[in-house]
Amino acid sequence: MSAIIASDHRHLELRVLRYNPQDVDATPAFQSYHLEEADAMTLFIALNEIREQQDPSLQFDFVCRAGICGSCGMLINGKPGLACRTLTADLPAVITLAPLPGFELIADLSVNTGKWMRAMSERLRTWVHMADPEPDIDALEPTMDPDLAQDIYELERCIECGCCIAACGTIQMREGFAGAAGLNKLARLRMDPRDTRSDADVYELVGDENGVFGCMSLLGCEDSCPKDLPLGTQTAWLRRRMLSNAL
Ligand code: SF4
Ligand code: F3S
Ligand code: FES
């Protein structure tokens, strides 16, 4: 006689907002998928299982599956987060997924964060501007104070996932706003002694309502950053530094 083994795993319902802007006949609508939860299941695993076993047309982005590449940002029950770092066990049995707002929609849960990040980086010139634009690459860089290097490294942990942008009310109202990701990059460069630009130079880039004066300290960025970057503190520091040194 075979024993009946009851599964103690939950039944999950994933409600996914589906829309393909390339399809002229399409309209945005939620589609529900049902599956059994597995041990240590992440949203990445759940979505892959759905795509492999139920619906190959479902679109979403993943590369690293380890919280490094920043590709898998999405709205998870209304809050931006990384699908590969989100355990279904930490969510209710009904999970609503939608694409990150503020970015060009590719389809379903896939958005073009790269296009936004590149445009922001070009606008804010978020690279180290050295005195010598063609330094001798065989020469050793001057040493940097280890504590300062550590502080700079902390801010460089941004993976450009876009969660802070999706969580910011200002950017939803003002398209040109640099957002916490942009202001964080400039704060990092202001700390870096290799960047020889003056505060006045940087003030030209962010001394307006699309820069440091656009932030209304809503702090959705900091609440949503999967790398726990101190985004509100950095923006406030940049604003104070700009005001005291650039004017
Ligand atoms: Fe993502 Fe944080 Fe970088 Fe914003 S600052 S893009 S939330 S890692
Ligand atoms: Fe937006 Fe963060 Fe400022 S959510 S308003 S950038 S504190
Ligand atoms: Fe790379 Fe999630 S897949 S951060």
PDB file of N, CA and C in Angstrom, residues 74-157:
ATOM      1  N   MET A  74      12.630  44.730  -9.999  1.00  0.00           N
ATOM      2  CA  MET A  74      11.203  44.786 -10.367  1.00  0.00           C
ATOM      3  C   MET A  74      10.407  45.222  -9.157  1.00  0.00           C
ATOM      4  N   LEU A  75       9.156  45.583  -9.372  1.00  0.00           N
ATOM      5  CA  LEU A  75       8.291  45.920  -8.244  1.00  0.00           C
ATOM      6  C   LEU A  75       7.741  44.624  -7.668  1.00  0.00           C
ATOM      7  N   ILE A  76       8.057  44.382  -6.414  1.00  0.00           N
ATOM      8  CA  ILE A  76       7.626  43.151  -5.738  1.00  0.00           C
ATOM      9  C   ILE A  76       6.608  43.553  -4.675  1.00  0.00           C
ATOM     10  N   ASN A  77       5.377  43.223  -4.908  1.00  0.00           N
ATOM     11  CA  ASN A  77       4.287  43.705  -4.056  1.00  0.00           C
ATOM     12  C   ASN A  77       4.401  45.213  -3.832  1.00  0.00           C
ATOM     13  N   GLY A  78       4.679  45.926  -4.912  1.00  0.00           N
ATOM     14  CA  GLY A  78       4.686  47.383  -4.892  1.00  0.00           C
ATOM     15  C   GLY A  78       5.993  48.020  -4.486  1.00  0.00           C
ATOM     16  N   LYS A  79       6.984  47.238  -4.075  1.00  0.00           N
ATOM     17  CA  LYS A  79       8.252  47.821  -3.622  1.00  0.00           C
ATOM     18  C   LYS A  79       9.386  47.359  -4.540  1.00  0.00           C
ATOM     19  N   PRO A  80      10.267  48.278  -4.969  1.00  0.00           N
ATOM     20  CA  PRO A  80      11.372  47.845  -5.821  1.00  0.00           C
ATOM     21  C   PRO A  80      12.304  46.894  -5.081  1.00  0.00           C
ATOM     22  N   GLY A  81      12.777  45.878  -5.802  1.00  0.00           N
ATOM     23  CA  GLY A  81      13.708  44.933  -5.182  1.00  0.00           C
ATOM     24  C   GLY A  81      14.307  44.036  -6.243  1.00  0.00           C
ATOM     25  N   LEU A  82      15.324  43.271  -5.851  1.00  0.00           N
ATOM     26  CA  LEU A  82      15.978  42.331  -6.762  1.00  0.00           C
ATOM     27  C   LEU A  82      15.306  40.965  -6.648  1.00  0.00           C
ATOM     28  N   ALA A  83      14.833  40.438  -7.767  1.00  0.00           N
ATOM     29  CA  ALA A  83      14.136  39.146  -7.734  1.00  0.00           C
ATOM     30  C   ALA A  83      15.069  38.011  -7.322  1.00  0.00           C
ATOM     31  N   CYS A  84      16.358  38.123  -7.696  1.00  0.00           N
ATOM     32  CA  CYS A  84      17.270  37.017  -7.384  1.00  0.00           C
ATOM     33  C   CYS A  84      17.659  36.988  -5.914  1.00  0.00           C
ATOM     34  N   ARG A  85      17.428  38.075  -5.192  1.00  0.00           N
ATOM     35  CA  ARG A  85      17.781  38.124  -3.776  1.00  0.00           C
ATOM     36  C   ARG A  85      16.551  38.113  -2.885  1.00  0.00           C
ATOM     37  N   THR A  86      15.391  37.842  -3.473  1.00  0.00           N
ATOM     38  CA  THR A  86      14.149  37.861  -2.694  1.00  0.00           C
ATOM     39  C   THR A  86      13.630  36.441  -2.542  1.00  0.00           C
ATOM     40  N   LEU A  87      13.559  35.969  -1.309  1.00  0.00           N
ATOM     41  CA  LEU A  87      13.021  34.638  -1.038  1.00  0.00           C
ATOM     42  C   LEU A  87      11.498  34.698  -1.031  1.00  0.00           C
ATOM     43  N   THR A  88      10.876  33.729  -1.690  1.00  0.00           N
ATOM     44  CA  THR A  88       9.406  33.703  -1.653  1.00  0.00           C
ATOM     45  C   THR A  88       8.916  33.486  -0.219  1.00  0.00           C
ATOM     46  N   ALA A  89       9.724  32.830   0.612  1.00  0.00           N
ATOM     47  CA  ALA A  89       9.319  32.581   2.005  1.00  0.00           C
ATOM     48  C   ALA A  89       9.115  33.882   2.778  1.00  0.00           C
ATOM     49  N   ASP A  90       9.732  34.961   2.305  1.00  0.00           N
ATOM     50  CA  ASP A  90       9.577  36.251   2.990  1.00  0.00           C
ATOM     51  C   ASP A  90       8.374  37.029   2.474  1.00  0.00           C
ATOM     52  N   LEU A  91       7.615  36.433   1.567  1.00  0.00           N
ATOM     53  CA  LEU A  91       6.481  37.127   0.949  1.00  0.00           C
ATOM     54  C   LEU A  91       5.192  36.362   1.240  1.00  0.00           C
ATOM     55  N   PRO A  92       4.038  37.025   1.125  1.00  0.00           N
ATOM     56  CA  PRO A  92       2.779  36.286   1.238  1.00  0.00           C
ATOM     57  C   PRO A  92       2.612  35.330   0.056  1.00  0.00           C
ATOM     58  N   ALA A  93       1.613  34.464   0.123  1.00  0.00           N
ATOM     59  CA  ALA A  93       1.445  33.440  -0.919  1.00  0.00           C
ATOM     60  C   ALA A  93       0.994  34.034  -2.253  1.00  0.00           C
ATOM     61  N   VAL A  94       0.383  35.195  -2.203  1.00  0.00           N
ATOM     62  CA  VAL A  94       0.024  35.878  -3.448  1.00  0.00           C
ATOM     63  C   VAL A  94       1.021  37.026  -3.645  1.00  0.00           C
ATOM     64  N   ILE A  95       1.758  36.966  -4.750  1.00  0.00           N
ATOM     65  CA  ILE A  95       2.851  37.924  -4.992  1.00  0.00           C
ATOM     66  C   ILE A  95       2.557  38.667  -6.289  1.00  0.00           C
ATOM     67  N   THR A  96       2.565  39.998  -6.201  1.00  0.00           N
ATOM     68  CA  THR A  96       2.295  40.799  -7.392  1.00  0.00           C
ATOM     69  C   THR A  96       3.596  41.386  -7.911  1.00  0.00           C
ATOM     70  N   LEU A  97       3.869  41.177  -9.189  1.00  0.00           N
ATOM     71  CA  LEU A  97       5.110  41.653  -9.811  1.00  0.00           C
ATOM     72  C   LEU A  97       4.793  42.607 -10.958  1.00  0.00           C
ATOM     73  N   ALA A  98       5.552  43.695 -11.027  1.00  0.00           N
ATOM     74  CA  ALA A  98       5.367  44.674 -12.104  1.00  0.00           C
ATOM     75  C   ALA A  98       6.744  45.229 -12.475  1.00  0.00           C
ATOM     76  N   PRO A  99       6.872  45.817 -13.657  1.00  0.00           N
ATOM     77  CA  PRO A  99       8.175  46.373 -14.053  1.00  0.00           C
ATOM     78  C   PRO A  99       8.498  47.636 -13.250  1.00  0.00           C
ATOM     79  N   LEU A 100       9.773  47.942 -13.115  1.00  0.00           N
ATOM     80  CA  LEU A 100      10.170  49.169 -12.412  1.00  0.00           C
ATOM     81  C   LEU A 100       9.660  50.381 -13.190  1.00  0.00           C
ATOM     82  N   PRO A 101       8.978  51.307 -12.522  1.00  0.00           N
ATOM     83  CA  PRO A 101       8.568  52.533 -13.214  1.00  0.00           C
ATOM     84  C   PRO A 101       9.759  53.472 -13.407  1.00  0.00           C
ATOM     85  N   GLY A 102       9.651  54.376 -14.363  1.00  0.00           N
ATOM     86  CA  GLY A 102      10.708  55.364 -14.586  1.00  0.00           C
ATOM     87  C   GLY A 102      11.680  54.964 -15.676  1.00  0.00           C
ATOM     88  N   PHE A 103      11.534  53.743 -16.208  1.00  0.00           N
ATOM     89  CA  PHE A 103      12.448  53.266 -17.249  1.00  0.00           C
ATOM     90  C   PHE A 103      11.640  52.830 -18.467  1.00  0.00           C
ATOM     91  N   GLU A 104      12.329  52.817 -19.617  1.00  0.00           N
ATOM     92  CA  GLU A 104      11.673  52.353 -20.846  1.00  0.00           C
ATOM     93  C   GLU A 104      11.307  50.877 -20.684  1.00  0.00           C
ATOM     94  N   LEU A 105      10.039  50.586 -20.932  1.00  0.00           N
ATOM     95  CA  LEU A 105       9.587  49.195 -20.820  1.00  0.00           C
ATOM     96  C   LEU A 105       9.973  48.419 -22.074  1.00  0.00           C
ATOM     97  N   ILE A 106      10.632  47.284 -21.874  1.00  0.00           N
ATOM     98  CA  ILE A 106      10.928  46.396 -23.014  1.00  0.00           C
ATOM     99  C   ILE A 106       9.735  45.458 -23.193  1.00  0.00           C
ATOM    100  N   ALA A 107       9.384  44.733 -22.160  1.00  0.00           N
ATOM    101  CA  ALA A 107       8.144  43.943 -22.141  1.00  0.00           C
ATOM    102  C   ALA A 107       8.019  43.279 -20.771  1.00  0.00           C
ATOM    103  N   ASP A 108       6.795  43.108 -20.310  1.00  0.00           N
ATOM    104  CA  ASP A 108       6.498  42.427 -19.038  1.00  0.00           C
ATOM    105  C   ASP A 108       7.332  43.030 -17.892  1.00  0.00           C
ATOM    106  N   LEU A 109       8.282  42.253 -17.350  1.00  0.00           N
ATOM    107  CA  LEU A 109       9.079  42.727 -16.208  1.00  0.00           C
ATOM    108  C   LEU A 109      10.447  43.264 -16.629  1.00  0.00           C
ATOM    109  N   SER A 110      10.673  43.344 -17.912  1.00  0.00           N
ATOM    110  CA  SER A 110      11.976  43.754 -18.435  1.00  0.00           C
ATOM    111  C   SER A 110      11.967  45.239 -18.797  1.00  0.00           C
ATOM    112  N   VAL A 111      12.875  46.004 -18.175  1.00  0.00           N
ATOM    113  CA  VAL A 111      12.985  47.433 -18.482  1.00  0.00           C
ATOM    114  C   VAL A 111      14.426  47.768 -18.846  1.00  0.00           C
ATOM    115  N   ASN A 112      14.587  48.898 -19.547  1.00  0.00           N
ATOM    116  CA  ASN A 112      15.918  49.273 -20.035  1.00  0.00           C
ATOM    117  C   ASN A 112      16.586  50.234 -19.040  1.00  0.00           C
ATOM    118  N   THR A 113      17.061  49.694 -17.938  1.00  0.00           N
ATOM    119  CA  THR A 113      17.762  50.536 -16.962  1.00  0.00           C
ATOM    120  C   THR A 113      19.094  51.030 -17.530  1.00  0.00           C
ATOM    121  N   GLY A 114      19.728  50.219 -18.371  1.00  0.00           N
ATOM    122  CA  GLY A 114      21.035  50.583 -18.928  1.00  0.00           C
ATOM    123  C   GLY A 114      20.971  51.882 -19.717  1.00  0.00           C
ATOM    124  N   LYS A 115      19.897  52.058 -20.475  1.00  0.00           N
ATOM    125  CA  LYS A 115      19.766  53.271 -21.283  1.00  0.00           C
ATOM    126  C   LYS A 115      19.670  54.502 -20.379  1.00  0.00           C
ATOM    127  N   TRP A 116      18.877  54.373 -19.312  1.00  0.00           N
ATOM    128  CA  TRP A 116      18.717  55.491 -18.370  1.00  0.00           C
ATOM    129  C   TRP A 116      20.046  55.795 -17.684  1.00  0.00           C
ATOM    130  N   MET A 117      20.737  54.749 -17.215  1.00  0.00           N
ATOM    131  CA  MET A 117      21.986  54.935 -16.472  1.00  0.00           C
ATOM    132  C   MET A 117      23.056  55.564 -17.364  1.00  0.00           C
ATOM    133  N   ARG A 118      23.105  55.131 -18.600  1.00  0.00           N
ATOM    134  CA  ARG A 118      24.114  55.685 -19.509  1.00  0.00           C
ATOM    135  C   ARG A 118      23.845  57.164 -19.776  1.00  0.00           C
ATOM    136  N   ALA A 119      22.576  57.509 -20.031  1.00  0.00           N
ATOM    137  CA  ALA A 119      22.237  58.914 -20.293  1.00  0.00           C
ATOM    138  C   ALA A 119      22.564  59.768 -19.069  1.00  0.00           C
ATOM    139  N   MET A 120      22.234  59.257 -17.872  1.00  0.00           N
ATOM    140  CA  MET A 120      22.528  60.004 -16.642  1.00  0.00           C
ATOM    141  C   MET A 120      24.039  60.181 -16.491  1.00  0.00           C
ATOM    142  N   SER A 121      24.808  59.110 -16.722  1.00  0.00           N
ATOM    143  CA  SER A 121      26.260  59.182 -16.553  1.00  0.00           C
ATOM    144  C   SER A 121      26.889  60.168 -17.532  1.00  0.00           C
ATOM    145  N   GLU A 122      26.375  60.199 -18.752  1.00  0.00           N
ATOM    146  CA  GLU A 122      26.926  61.136 -19.736  1.00  0.00           C
ATOM    147  C   GLU A 122      26.565  62.567 -19.356  1.00  0.00           C
ATOM    148  N   ARG A 123      25.327  62.746 -18.857  1.00  0.00           N
ATOM    149  CA  ARG A 123      24.890  64.100 -18.485  1.00  0.00           C
ATOM    150  C   ARG A 123      25.689  64.618 -17.292  1.00  0.00           C
ATOM    151  N   LEU A 124      25.909  63.764 -16.305  1.00  0.00           N
ATOM    152  CA  LEU A 124      26.610  64.192 -15.088  1.00  0.00           C
ATOM    153  C   LEU A 124      28.117  63.952 -15.166  1.00  0.00           C
ATOM    154  N   ARG A 125      28.564  63.347 -16.265  1.00  0.00           N
ATOM    155  CA  ARG A 125      30.005  63.113 -16.461  1.00  0.00           C
ATOM    156  C   ARG A 125      30.597  62.383 -15.254  1.00  0.00           C
ATOM    157  N   THR A 126      30.027  61.206 -15.014  1.00  0.00           N
ATOM    158  CA  THR A 126      30.342  60.497 -13.767  1.00  0.00           C
ATOM    159  C   THR A 126      31.562  59.588 -13.892  1.00  0.00           C
ATOM    160  N   TRP A 127      32.634  60.136 -14.386  1.00  0.00           N
ATOM    161  CA  TRP A 127      33.883  59.391 -14.403  1.00  0.00           C
ATOM    162  C   TRP A 127      34.983  60.294 -13.826  1.00  0.00           C
ATOM    163  N   VAL A 128      36.073  59.654 -13.386  1.00  0.00           N
ATOM    164  CA  VAL A 128      37.168  60.409 -12.772  1.00  0.00           C
ATOM    165  C   VAL A 128      37.815  61.300 -13.828  1.00  0.00           C
ATOM    166  N   HIS A 129      37.812  62.606 -13.574  1.00  0.00           N
ATOM    167  CA  HIS A 129      38.463  63.559 -14.482  1.00  0.00           C
ATOM    168  C   HIS A 129      39.865  63.846 -13.936  1.00  0.00           C
ATOM    169  N   MET A 130      40.851  63.191 -14.512  1.00  0.00           N
ATOM    170  CA  MET A 130      42.219  63.352 -14.003  1.00  0.00           C
ATOM    171  C   MET A 130      42.872  64.564 -14.650  1.00  0.00           C
ATOM    172  N   ALA A 131      43.861  65.123 -13.958  1.00  0.00           N
ATOM    173  CA  ALA A 131      44.567  66.296 -14.497  1.00  0.00           C
ATOM    174  C   ALA A 131      45.197  65.943 -15.847  1.00  0.00           C
ATOM    175  N   ASP A 132      45.794  64.755 -15.902  1.00  0.00           N
ATOM    176  CA  ASP A 132      46.369  64.291 -17.155  1.00  0.00           C
ATOM    177  C   ASP A 132      45.392  63.297 -17.778  1.00  0.00           C
ATOM    178  N   PRO A 133      44.721  63.676 -18.850  1.00  0.00           N
ATOM    179  CA  PRO A 133      43.712  62.775 -19.430  1.00  0.00           C
ATOM    180  C   PRO A 133      44.311  61.500 -20.014  1.00  0.00           C
ATOM    181  N   GLU A 134      45.633  61.492 -20.238  1.00  0.00           N
ATOM    182  CA  GLU A 134      46.282  60.279 -20.751  1.00  0.00           C
ATOM    183  C   GLU A 134      47.446  59.906 -19.837  1.00  0.00           C
ATOM    184  N   PRO A 135      47.132  59.430 -18.626  1.00  0.00           N
ATOM    185  CA  PRO A 135      48.207  59.127 -17.670  1.00  0.00           C
ATOM    186  C   PRO A 135      49.026  57.934 -18.137  1.00  0.00           C
ATOM    187  N   ASP A 136      50.244  57.876 -17.637  1.00  0.00           N
ATOM    188  CA  ASP A 136      51.146  56.755 -17.925  1.00  0.00           C
ATOM    189  C   ASP A 136      50.596  55.524 -17.190  1.00  0.00           C
ATOM    190  N   ILE A 137      50.089  54.560 -17.941  1.00  0.00           N
ATOM    191  CA  ILE A 137      49.432  53.430 -17.272  1.00  0.00           C
ATOM    192  C   ILE A 137      50.439  52.485 -16.622  1.00  0.00           C
ATOM    193  N   ASP A 138      51.723  52.649 -16.926  1.00  0.00           N
ATOM    194  CA  ASP A 138      52.741  51.815 -16.268  1.00  0.00           C
ATOM    195  C   ASP A 138      53.210  52.423 -14.945  1.00  0.00           C
ATOM    196  N   ALA A 139      52.881  53.703 -14.749  1.00  0.00           N
ATOM    197  CA  ALA A 139      53.326  54.354 -13.505  1.00  0.00           C
ATOM    198  C   ALA A 139      52.362  54.016 -12.372  1.00  0.00           C
ATOM    199  N   LEU A 140      52.904  53.945 -11.157  1.00  0.00           N
ATOM    200  CA  LEU A 140      52.045  53.664 -10.003  1.00  0.00           C
ATOM    201  C   LEU A 140      51.221  54.894  -9.658  1.00  0.00           C
ATOM    202  N   GLU A 141      49.918  54.660  -9.320  1.00  0.00           N
ATOM    203  CA  GLU A 141      49.089  55.781  -8.857  1.00  0.00           C
ATOM    204  C   GLU A 141      49.606  56.230  -7.498  1.00  0.00           C
ATOM    205  N   PRO A 142      49.451  57.513  -7.174  1.00  0.00           N
ATOM    206  CA  PRO A 142      49.779  57.943  -5.807  1.00  0.00           C
ATOM    207  C   PRO A 142      48.921  57.163  -4.817  1.00  0.00           C
ATOM    208  N   THR A 143      49.489  56.876  -3.671  1.00  0.00           N
ATOM    209  CA  THR A 143      48.732  56.111  -2.667  1.00  0.00           C
ATOM    210  C   THR A 143      47.580  56.961  -2.122  1.00  0.00           C
ATOM    211  N   MET A 144      46.566  56.267  -1.626  1.00  0.00           N
ATOM    212  CA  MET A 144      45.386  56.946  -1.071  1.00  0.00           C
ATOM    213  C   MET A 144      45.215  56.477   0.373  1.00  0.00           C
ATOM    214  N   ASP A 145      44.767  57.363   1.210  1.00  0.00           N
ATOM    215  CA  ASP A 145      44.501  56.997   2.598  1.00  0.00           C
ATOM    216  C   ASP A 145      43.523  55.804   2.621  1.00  0.00           C
ATOM    217  N   PRO A 146      43.873  54.726   3.323  1.00  0.00           N
ATOM    218  CA  PRO A 146      43.016  53.524   3.288  1.00  0.00           C
ATOM    219  C   PRO A 146      41.578  53.782   3.740  1.00  0.00           C
ATOM    220  N   ASP A 147      41.391  54.660   4.729  1.00  0.00           N
ATOM    221  CA  ASP A 147      40.015  54.942   5.185  1.00  0.00           C
ATOM    222  C   ASP A 147      39.220  55.648   4.090  1.00  0.00           C
ATOM    223  N   LEU A 148      39.886  56.570   3.386  1.00  0.00           N
ATOM    224  CA  LEU A 148      39.206  57.263   2.293  1.00  0.00           C
ATOM    225  C   LEU A 148      38.897  56.277   1.172  1.00  0.00           C
ATOM    226  N   ALA A 149      39.866  55.416   0.855  1.00  0.00           N
ATOM    227  CA  ALA A 149      39.636  54.409  -0.194  1.00  0.00           C
ATOM    228  C   ALA A 149      38.453  53.524   0.179  1.00  0.00           C
ATOM    229  N   GLN A 150      38.347  53.177   1.447  1.00  0.00           N
ATOM    230  CA  GLN A 150      37.236  52.340   1.899  1.00  0.00           C
ATOM    231  C   GLN A 150      35.901  53.084   1.747  1.00  0.00           C
ATOM    232  N   ASP A 151      35.902  54.377   2.121  1.00  0.00           N
ATOM    233  CA  ASP A 151      34.664  55.175   1.989  1.00  0.00           C
ATOM    234  C   ASP A 151      34.230  55.263   0.526  1.00  0.00           C
ATOM    235  N   ILE A 152      35.203  55.459  -0.368  1.00  0.00           N
ATOM    236  CA  ILE A 152      34.881  55.537  -1.801  1.00  0.00           C
ATOM    237  C   ILE A 152      34.376  54.183  -2.287  1.00  0.00           C
ATOM    238  N   TYR A 153      35.035  53.132  -1.857  1.00  0.00           N
ATOM    239  CA  TYR A 153      34.627  51.780  -2.273  1.00  0.00           C
ATOM    240  C   TYR A 153      33.191  51.501  -1.846  1.00  0.00           C
ATOM    241  N   GLU A 154      32.835  51.925  -0.639  1.00  0.00           N
ATOM    242  CA  GLU A 154      31.467  51.691  -0.148  1.00  0.00           C
ATOM    243  C   GLU A 154      30.439  52.241  -1.132  1.00  0.00           C
ATOM    244  N   LEU A 155      30.692  53.445  -1.641  1.00  0.00           N
ATOM    245  CA  LEU A 155      29.726  54.066  -2.565  1.00  0.00           C
ATOM    246  C   LEU A 155      29.803  53.457  -3.955  1.00  0.00           C
ATOM    247  N   GLU A 156      30.935  52.865  -4.275  1.00  0.00           N
ATOM    248  CA  GLU A 156      31.076  52.223  -5.595  1.00  0.00           C
ATOM    249  C   GLU A 156      30.346  50.895  -5.680  1.00  0.00           C
ATOM    250  N   ARG A 157      29.740  50.460  -4.575  1.00  0.00           N
ATOM    251  CA  ARG A 157      29.054  49.173  -4.602  1.00  0.00           C
ATOM    252  C   ARG A 157      27.713  49.247  -5.343  1.00  0.00           C
TER     253      ARG A 157
END
